[in-house]
Coordinates of C-alpha atoms in Angstrom, one line a residue:
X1 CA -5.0 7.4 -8.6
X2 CA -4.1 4.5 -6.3
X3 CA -8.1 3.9 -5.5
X4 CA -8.8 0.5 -7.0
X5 CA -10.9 -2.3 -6.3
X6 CA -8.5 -4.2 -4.0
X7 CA -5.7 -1.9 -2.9
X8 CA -3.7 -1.2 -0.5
X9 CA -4.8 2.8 0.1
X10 CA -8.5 1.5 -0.3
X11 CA -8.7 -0.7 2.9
X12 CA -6.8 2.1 4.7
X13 CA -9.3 5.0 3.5
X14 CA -12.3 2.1 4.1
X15 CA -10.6 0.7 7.5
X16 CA -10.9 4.4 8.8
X17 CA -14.8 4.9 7.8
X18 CA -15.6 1.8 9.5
X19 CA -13.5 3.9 12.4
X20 CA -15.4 6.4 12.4
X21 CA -18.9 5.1 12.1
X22 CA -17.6 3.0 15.3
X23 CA -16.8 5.9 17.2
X24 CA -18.3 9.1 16.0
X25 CA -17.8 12.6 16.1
X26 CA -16.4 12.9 12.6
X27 CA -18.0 12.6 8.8
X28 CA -16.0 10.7 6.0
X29 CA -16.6 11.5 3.1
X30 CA -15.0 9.4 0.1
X31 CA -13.6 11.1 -3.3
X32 CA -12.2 9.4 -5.5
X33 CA -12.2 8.4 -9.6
X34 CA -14.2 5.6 -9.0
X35 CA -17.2 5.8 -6.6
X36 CA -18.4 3.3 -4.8
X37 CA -21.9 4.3 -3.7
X38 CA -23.9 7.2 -5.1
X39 CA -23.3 9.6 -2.3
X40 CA -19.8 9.9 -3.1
X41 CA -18.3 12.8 -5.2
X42 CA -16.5 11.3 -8.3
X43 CA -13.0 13.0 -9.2
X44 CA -13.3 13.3 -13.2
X45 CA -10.7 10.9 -14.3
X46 CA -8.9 9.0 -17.7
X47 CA -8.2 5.4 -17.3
X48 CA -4.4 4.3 -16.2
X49 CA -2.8 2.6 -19.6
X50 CA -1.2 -0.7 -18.4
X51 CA -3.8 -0.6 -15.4
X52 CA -6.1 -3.2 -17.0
X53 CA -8.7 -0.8 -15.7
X54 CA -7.8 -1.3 -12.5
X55 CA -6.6 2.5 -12.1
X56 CA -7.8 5.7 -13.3
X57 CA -6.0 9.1 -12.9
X58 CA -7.5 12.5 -12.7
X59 CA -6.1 14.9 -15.2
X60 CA -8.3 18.3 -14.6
X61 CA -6.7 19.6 -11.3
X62 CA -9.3 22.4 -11.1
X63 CA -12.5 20.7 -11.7
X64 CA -11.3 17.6 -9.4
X65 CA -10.5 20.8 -6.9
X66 CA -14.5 22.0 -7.3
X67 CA -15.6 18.5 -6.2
X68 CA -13.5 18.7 -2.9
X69 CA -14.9 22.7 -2.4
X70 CA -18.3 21.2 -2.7
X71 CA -18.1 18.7 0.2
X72 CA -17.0 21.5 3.1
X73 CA -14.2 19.4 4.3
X74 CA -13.0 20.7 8.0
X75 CA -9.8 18.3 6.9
X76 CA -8.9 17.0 3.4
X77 CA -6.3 14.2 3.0
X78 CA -5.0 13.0 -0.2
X79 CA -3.5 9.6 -0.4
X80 CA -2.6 10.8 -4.7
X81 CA 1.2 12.8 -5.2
X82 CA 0.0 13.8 -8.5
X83 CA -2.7 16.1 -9.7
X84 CA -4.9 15.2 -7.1
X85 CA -2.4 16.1 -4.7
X86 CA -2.2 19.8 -6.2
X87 CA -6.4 19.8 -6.4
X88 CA -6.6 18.9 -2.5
X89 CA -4.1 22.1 -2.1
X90 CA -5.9 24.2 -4.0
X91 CA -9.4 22.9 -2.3
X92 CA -7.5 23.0 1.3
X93 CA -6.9 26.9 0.4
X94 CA -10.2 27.9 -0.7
X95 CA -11.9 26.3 2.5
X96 CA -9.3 28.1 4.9
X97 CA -8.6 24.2 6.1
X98 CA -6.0 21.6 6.5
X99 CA -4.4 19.6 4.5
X100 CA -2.5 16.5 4.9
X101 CA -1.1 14.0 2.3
X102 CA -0.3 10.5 2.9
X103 CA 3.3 9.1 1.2
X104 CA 2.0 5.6 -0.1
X105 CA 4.8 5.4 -2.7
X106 CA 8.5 6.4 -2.4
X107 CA 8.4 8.2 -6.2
X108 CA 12.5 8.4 -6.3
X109 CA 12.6 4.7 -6.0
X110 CA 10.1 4.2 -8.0
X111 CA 11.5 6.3 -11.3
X112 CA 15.0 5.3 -10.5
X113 CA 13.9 1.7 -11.0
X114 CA 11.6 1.4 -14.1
X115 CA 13.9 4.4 -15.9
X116 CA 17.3 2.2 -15.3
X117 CA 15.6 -0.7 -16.8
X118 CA 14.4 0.9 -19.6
X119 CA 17.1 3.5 -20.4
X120 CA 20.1 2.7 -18.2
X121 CA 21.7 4.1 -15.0
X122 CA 22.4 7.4 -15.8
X123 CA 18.8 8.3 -17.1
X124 CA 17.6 6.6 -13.6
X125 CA 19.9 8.6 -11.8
X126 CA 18.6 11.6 -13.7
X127 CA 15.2 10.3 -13.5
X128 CA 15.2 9.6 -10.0
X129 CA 16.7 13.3 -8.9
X130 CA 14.1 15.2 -10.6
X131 CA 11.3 12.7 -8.2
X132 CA 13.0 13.7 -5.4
X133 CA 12.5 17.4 -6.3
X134 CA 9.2 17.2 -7.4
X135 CA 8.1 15.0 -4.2
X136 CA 9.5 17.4 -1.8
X137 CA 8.2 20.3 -3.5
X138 CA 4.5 19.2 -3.3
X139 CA 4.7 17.7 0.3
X140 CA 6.5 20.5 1.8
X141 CA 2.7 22.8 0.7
X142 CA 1.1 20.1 3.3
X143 CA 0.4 20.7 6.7
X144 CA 1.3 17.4 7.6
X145 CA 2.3 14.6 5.7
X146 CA 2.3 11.0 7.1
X147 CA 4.4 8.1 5.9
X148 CA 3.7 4.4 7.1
X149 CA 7.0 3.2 7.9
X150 CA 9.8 4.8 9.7
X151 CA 12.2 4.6 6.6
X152 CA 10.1 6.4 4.2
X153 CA 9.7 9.0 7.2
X154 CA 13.3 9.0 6.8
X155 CA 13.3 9.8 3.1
X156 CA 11.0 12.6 3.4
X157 CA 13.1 14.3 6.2
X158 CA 16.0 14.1 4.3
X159 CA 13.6 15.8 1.1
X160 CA 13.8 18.2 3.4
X161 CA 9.7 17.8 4.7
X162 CA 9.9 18.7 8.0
X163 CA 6.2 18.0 8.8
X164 CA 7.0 14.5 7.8
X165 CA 5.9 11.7 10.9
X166 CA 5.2 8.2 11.1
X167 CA 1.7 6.7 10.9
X168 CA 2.0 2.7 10.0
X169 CA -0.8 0.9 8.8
X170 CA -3.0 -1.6 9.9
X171 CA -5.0 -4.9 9.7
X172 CA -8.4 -6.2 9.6
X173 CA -7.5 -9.2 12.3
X174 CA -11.1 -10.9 12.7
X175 CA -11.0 -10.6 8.6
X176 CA -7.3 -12.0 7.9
X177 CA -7.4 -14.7 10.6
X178 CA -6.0 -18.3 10.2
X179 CA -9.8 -20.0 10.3
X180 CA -9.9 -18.6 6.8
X181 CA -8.1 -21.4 5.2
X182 CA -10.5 -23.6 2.6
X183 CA -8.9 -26.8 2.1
X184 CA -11.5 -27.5 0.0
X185 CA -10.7 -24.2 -2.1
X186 CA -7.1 -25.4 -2.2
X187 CA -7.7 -28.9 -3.2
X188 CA -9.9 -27.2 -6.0
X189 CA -6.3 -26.3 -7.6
X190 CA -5.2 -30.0 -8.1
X191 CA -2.0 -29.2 -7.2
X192 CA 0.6 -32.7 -6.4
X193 CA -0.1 -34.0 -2.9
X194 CA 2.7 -32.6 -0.7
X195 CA 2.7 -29.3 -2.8
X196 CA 4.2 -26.0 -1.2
X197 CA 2.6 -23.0 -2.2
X198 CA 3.7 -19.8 -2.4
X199 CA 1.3 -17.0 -2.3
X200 CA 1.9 -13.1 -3.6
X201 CA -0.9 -10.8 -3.7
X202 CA -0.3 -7.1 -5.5
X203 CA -0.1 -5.5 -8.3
X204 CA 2.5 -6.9 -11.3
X205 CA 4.4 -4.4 -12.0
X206 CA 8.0 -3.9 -12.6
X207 CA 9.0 -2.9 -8.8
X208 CA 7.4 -6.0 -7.3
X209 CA 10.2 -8.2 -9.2
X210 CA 7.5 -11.2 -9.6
X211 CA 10.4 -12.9 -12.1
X212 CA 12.8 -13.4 -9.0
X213 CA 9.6 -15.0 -7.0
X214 CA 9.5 -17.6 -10.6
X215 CA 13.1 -18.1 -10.8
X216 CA 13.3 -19.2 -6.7
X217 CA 10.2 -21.7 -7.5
X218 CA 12.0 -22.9 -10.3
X219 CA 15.4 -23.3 -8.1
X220 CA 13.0 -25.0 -4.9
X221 CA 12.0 -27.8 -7.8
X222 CA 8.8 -29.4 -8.2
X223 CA 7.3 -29.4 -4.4
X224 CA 6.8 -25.9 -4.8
X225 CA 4.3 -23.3 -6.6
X226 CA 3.6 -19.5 -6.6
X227 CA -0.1 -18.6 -6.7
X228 CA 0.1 -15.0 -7.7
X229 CA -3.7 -12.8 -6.7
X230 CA -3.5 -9.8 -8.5
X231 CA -3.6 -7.5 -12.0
X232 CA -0.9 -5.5 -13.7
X233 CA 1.6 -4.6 -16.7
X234 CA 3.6 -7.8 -15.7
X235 CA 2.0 -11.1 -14.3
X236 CA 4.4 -13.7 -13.5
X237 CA 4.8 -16.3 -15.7
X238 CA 6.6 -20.0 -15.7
X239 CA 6.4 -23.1 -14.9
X240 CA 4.3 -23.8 -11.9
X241 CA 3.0 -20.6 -11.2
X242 CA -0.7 -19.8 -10.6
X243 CA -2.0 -16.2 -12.0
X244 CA -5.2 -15.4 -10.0
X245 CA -6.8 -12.6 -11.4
X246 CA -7.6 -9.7 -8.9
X247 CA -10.0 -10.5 -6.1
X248 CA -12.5 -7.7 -4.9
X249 CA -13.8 -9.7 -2.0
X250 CA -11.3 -9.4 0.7
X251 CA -13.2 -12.1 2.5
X252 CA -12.0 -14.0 -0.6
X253 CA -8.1 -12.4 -0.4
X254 CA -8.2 -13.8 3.3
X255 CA -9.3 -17.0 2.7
X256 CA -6.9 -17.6 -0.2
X257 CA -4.0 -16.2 1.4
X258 CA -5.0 -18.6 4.8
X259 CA -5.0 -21.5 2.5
X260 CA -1.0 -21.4 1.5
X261 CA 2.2 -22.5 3.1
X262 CA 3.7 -18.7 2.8
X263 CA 3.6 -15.6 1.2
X264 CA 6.1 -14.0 -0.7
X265 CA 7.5 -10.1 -1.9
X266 CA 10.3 -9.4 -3.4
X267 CA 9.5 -5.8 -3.5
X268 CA 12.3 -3.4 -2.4
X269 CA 10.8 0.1 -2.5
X270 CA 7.2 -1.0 -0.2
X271 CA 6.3 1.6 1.6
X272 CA 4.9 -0.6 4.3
X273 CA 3.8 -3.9 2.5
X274 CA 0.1 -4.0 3.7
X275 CA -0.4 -7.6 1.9
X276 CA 2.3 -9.0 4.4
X277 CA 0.8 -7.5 7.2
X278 CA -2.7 -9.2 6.0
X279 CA -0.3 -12.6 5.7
X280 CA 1.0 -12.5 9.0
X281 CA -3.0 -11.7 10.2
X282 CA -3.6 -15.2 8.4
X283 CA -0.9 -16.7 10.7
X284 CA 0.8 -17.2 7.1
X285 CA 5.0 -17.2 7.8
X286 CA 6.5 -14.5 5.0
X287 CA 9.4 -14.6 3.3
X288 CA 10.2 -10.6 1.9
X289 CA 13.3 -8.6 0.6
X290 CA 14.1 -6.7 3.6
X291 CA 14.4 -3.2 2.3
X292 CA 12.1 0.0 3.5
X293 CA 9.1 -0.7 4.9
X294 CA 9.1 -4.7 4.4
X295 CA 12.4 -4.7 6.8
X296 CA 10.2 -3.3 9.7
X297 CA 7.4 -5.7 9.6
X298 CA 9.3 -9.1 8.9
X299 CA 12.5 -10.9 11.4
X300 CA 13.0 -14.2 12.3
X301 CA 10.4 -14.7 14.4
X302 CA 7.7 -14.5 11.5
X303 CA 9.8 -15.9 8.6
X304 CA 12.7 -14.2 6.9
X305 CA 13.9 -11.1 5.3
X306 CA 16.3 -11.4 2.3
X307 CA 19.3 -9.0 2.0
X308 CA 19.9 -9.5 -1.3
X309 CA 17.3 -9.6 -3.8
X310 CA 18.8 -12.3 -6.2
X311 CA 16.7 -15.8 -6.6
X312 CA 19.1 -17.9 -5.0
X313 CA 19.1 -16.0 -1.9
X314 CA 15.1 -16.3 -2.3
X315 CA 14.9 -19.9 -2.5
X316 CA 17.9 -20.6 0.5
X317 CA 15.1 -18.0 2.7
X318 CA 12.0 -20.2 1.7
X319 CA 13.6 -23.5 1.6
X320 CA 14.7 -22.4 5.1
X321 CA 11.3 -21.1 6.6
X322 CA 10.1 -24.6 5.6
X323 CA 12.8 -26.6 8.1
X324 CA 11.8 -24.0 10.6
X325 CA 8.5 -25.1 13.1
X326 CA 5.5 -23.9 11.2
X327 CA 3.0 -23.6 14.6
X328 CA 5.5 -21.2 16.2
X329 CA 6.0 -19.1 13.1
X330 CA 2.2 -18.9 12.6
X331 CA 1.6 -18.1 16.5
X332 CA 4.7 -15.4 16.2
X333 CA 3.1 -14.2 13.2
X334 CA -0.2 -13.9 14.4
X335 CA 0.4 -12.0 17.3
X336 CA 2.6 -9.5 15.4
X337 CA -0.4 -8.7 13.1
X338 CA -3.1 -8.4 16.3
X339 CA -0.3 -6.2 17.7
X340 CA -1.4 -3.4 14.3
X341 CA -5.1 -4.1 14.0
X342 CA -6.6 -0.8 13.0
X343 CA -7.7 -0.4 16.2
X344 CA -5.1 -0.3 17.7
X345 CA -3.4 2.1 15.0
X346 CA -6.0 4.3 13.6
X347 CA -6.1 6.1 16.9
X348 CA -3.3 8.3 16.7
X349 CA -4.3 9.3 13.1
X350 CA -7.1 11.0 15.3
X351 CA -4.7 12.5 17.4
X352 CA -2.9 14.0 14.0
X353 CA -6.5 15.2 13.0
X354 CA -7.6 16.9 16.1
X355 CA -4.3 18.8 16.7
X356 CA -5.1 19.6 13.0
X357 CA -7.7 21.3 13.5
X358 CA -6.9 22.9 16.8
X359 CA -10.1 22.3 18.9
X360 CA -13.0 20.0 18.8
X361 CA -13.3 17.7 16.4
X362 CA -15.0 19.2 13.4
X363 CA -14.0 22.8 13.8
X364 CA -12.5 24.7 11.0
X365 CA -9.7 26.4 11.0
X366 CA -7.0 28.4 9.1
X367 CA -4.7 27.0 7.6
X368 CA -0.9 27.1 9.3
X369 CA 2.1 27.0 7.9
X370 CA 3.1 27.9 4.4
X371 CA 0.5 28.7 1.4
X372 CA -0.6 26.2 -0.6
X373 CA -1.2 25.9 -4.2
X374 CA 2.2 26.4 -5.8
X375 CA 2.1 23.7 -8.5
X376 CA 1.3 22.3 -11.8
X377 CA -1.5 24.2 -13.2

């Protein structure tokens, strides 16, 4: 469910084709709702309401299991918790091979947050236990399940998923780079001369809390705008805010991103953040709540990360950034982001395969550990 045109969990599953095609000795083969070329098996799917068609979710766990049979995995990994998740299982145990599930959302968090605003704090609280049962049931039928920052590693320990380790994500560093930046593009916006601009790119939806990002713009006063580059449920709205719709050329992403003063999240449940890391590629400072996996990527050094998650506190950390040097937080930032290209990261998800499959790359094997399958039909 969380393939879309300009995702997150895309550019990881597309970073690691462009891997392997680099380096061999493995075929990837993409399946998900939404194909992008014709050799790649399509998962029968229902469009996401509220997605603005920019999410699609596969209902029909058994036939979206016959299209993963058909492609003879030696290895399937599923970046979906829901039904998808269930069909890999199944398809993992027909085909007598591995299967591994990456954690891309924190689904406790996430119920315990849009249930309390809509119903309160005891529904959350109900809400939120039931997602930690159901998350721990499904992982715990994976062989291995990798989370991209060491506190959501945390979480699923504590679910009691013991095959739980850390895998972080990385960045496209000759694509994000700071030579990006179009000052022509920017001046296309007409903004005041002297502007500050903010940028958030993601989806707008209720966890991102986009309102506190308006409400700190609106405390900084007139010098400063929010370009938000993205589609969802809940697109920021006020008074000198930018809505970009969302952009499927990440050449275009980069180059946007390049072109502002800093980037903004006020996300607290990121599992890793991957639009700061592309930020910090841009040698763009970033100002983020620091909660899970935001607090791991941003310090001091690279901008600032917000304890509490209030507006005021916001606008004190941006205002701040903007008294700090700019060439040393761009040159801090930088580095940190060539420090997690894909290259340099995508290697020990190799190691987590081969070990998978116990011997050389490509060979089939049973499955260890315990059996899989026992979940929604």
């Amino acid at each position: 469910m969380f393939w879309n045109p300009s995702g997150g969990v895309r550019r990881y599953v597309l970073a690691k084709g462009r891997f392997i095609e680099q380096h061999g000795g493995w075929r990837h083969t993409i399946a998900n709702p939404t194909p992008d070329a014709p050799d790649q098996p399509c998962i029968p799917s229902v469009p996401l309401p509220g997605s603005h068609g920019a999410y699609r979710l596969p209902l029909r766990r058994a036939a979206a299991a016959r299209v993963l049979r058909a492609v003879r995995p030696d290895l399937i990994e599923s970046a979906d918790p829901y039904r998808l998740a269930w069909a890999s299982l199944d398809a993992a145990q027909a085909l007598g091979v591995p299967a591994v599930a990456f954690c891309h959302s924190n689904l406790e968090q996430l119920l315990r947050h849009s249930i309390g605003q809509a119903l309160g704090r005891h529904a959350a609280a109900a809400a939120a236990r039931l997602a930690r049962r159901y998350a721990a049931r499904l992982y715990r039928q994976f062989d291995l399940v990798l989370a991209p920052s060491r506190a959501m590693t945390a979480h699923l320990n504590e679910w009691g998923v013991a095959k739980a380790q850390h895998q972080s994500l990385g960045v496209d560093s000759a694509l994000f780079h700071p030579a990006r930046a179009d000052p022509a593009w920017r001046q296309s916006l007409g903004l005041p001369a002297g502007t500050r601009l903010l940028a958030y790119a993601g989806r707008f939806a209720p966890e991102k809390n986009l309102p506190t990002l308006v409400q700190a713009v609106h405390k900084l006063g007139p010098r400063f705008w929010l370009l938000a580059i993205g589609a969802g449920p809940m697109p920021p709205r006020g008074e000198r805010v930018f809505v970009q719709p969302l952009v499927r050329d990440p050449k275009t992403l980069a180059s946007m991103i390049a072109s502002c003063d800093l980037f903004v999240h006020a996300g607290a449940h990121e599992t890793f953040g991957l639009s700061v890391l592309e930020a910090l590629a841009c040698g763009v400072p970033v100002v983020v709540r620091a909660a899970e996996g935001l607090a791991e990527q941003v310090d001091s050094a690279v901008g600032h990360g917000v304890q509490a998650g209030g507006a005021a506190e916001f606008a004190e950390a941006i205002a701040a950034v903007f008294e700090a040097d700019r060439a040393t937080l761009a040159a801090a930032a930088r580095a940190r982001a060539e420090a997690s290209d894909w290259s340099a990261v995508l290697p020990r998800l190799w190691q987590h395969y081969d070990r998978l499959t116990d011997g050389p790359v490509g060979e089939s094997v049973g499955v260890k550990g315990a059996p899989h399958g026992a979940g929604p039909a």
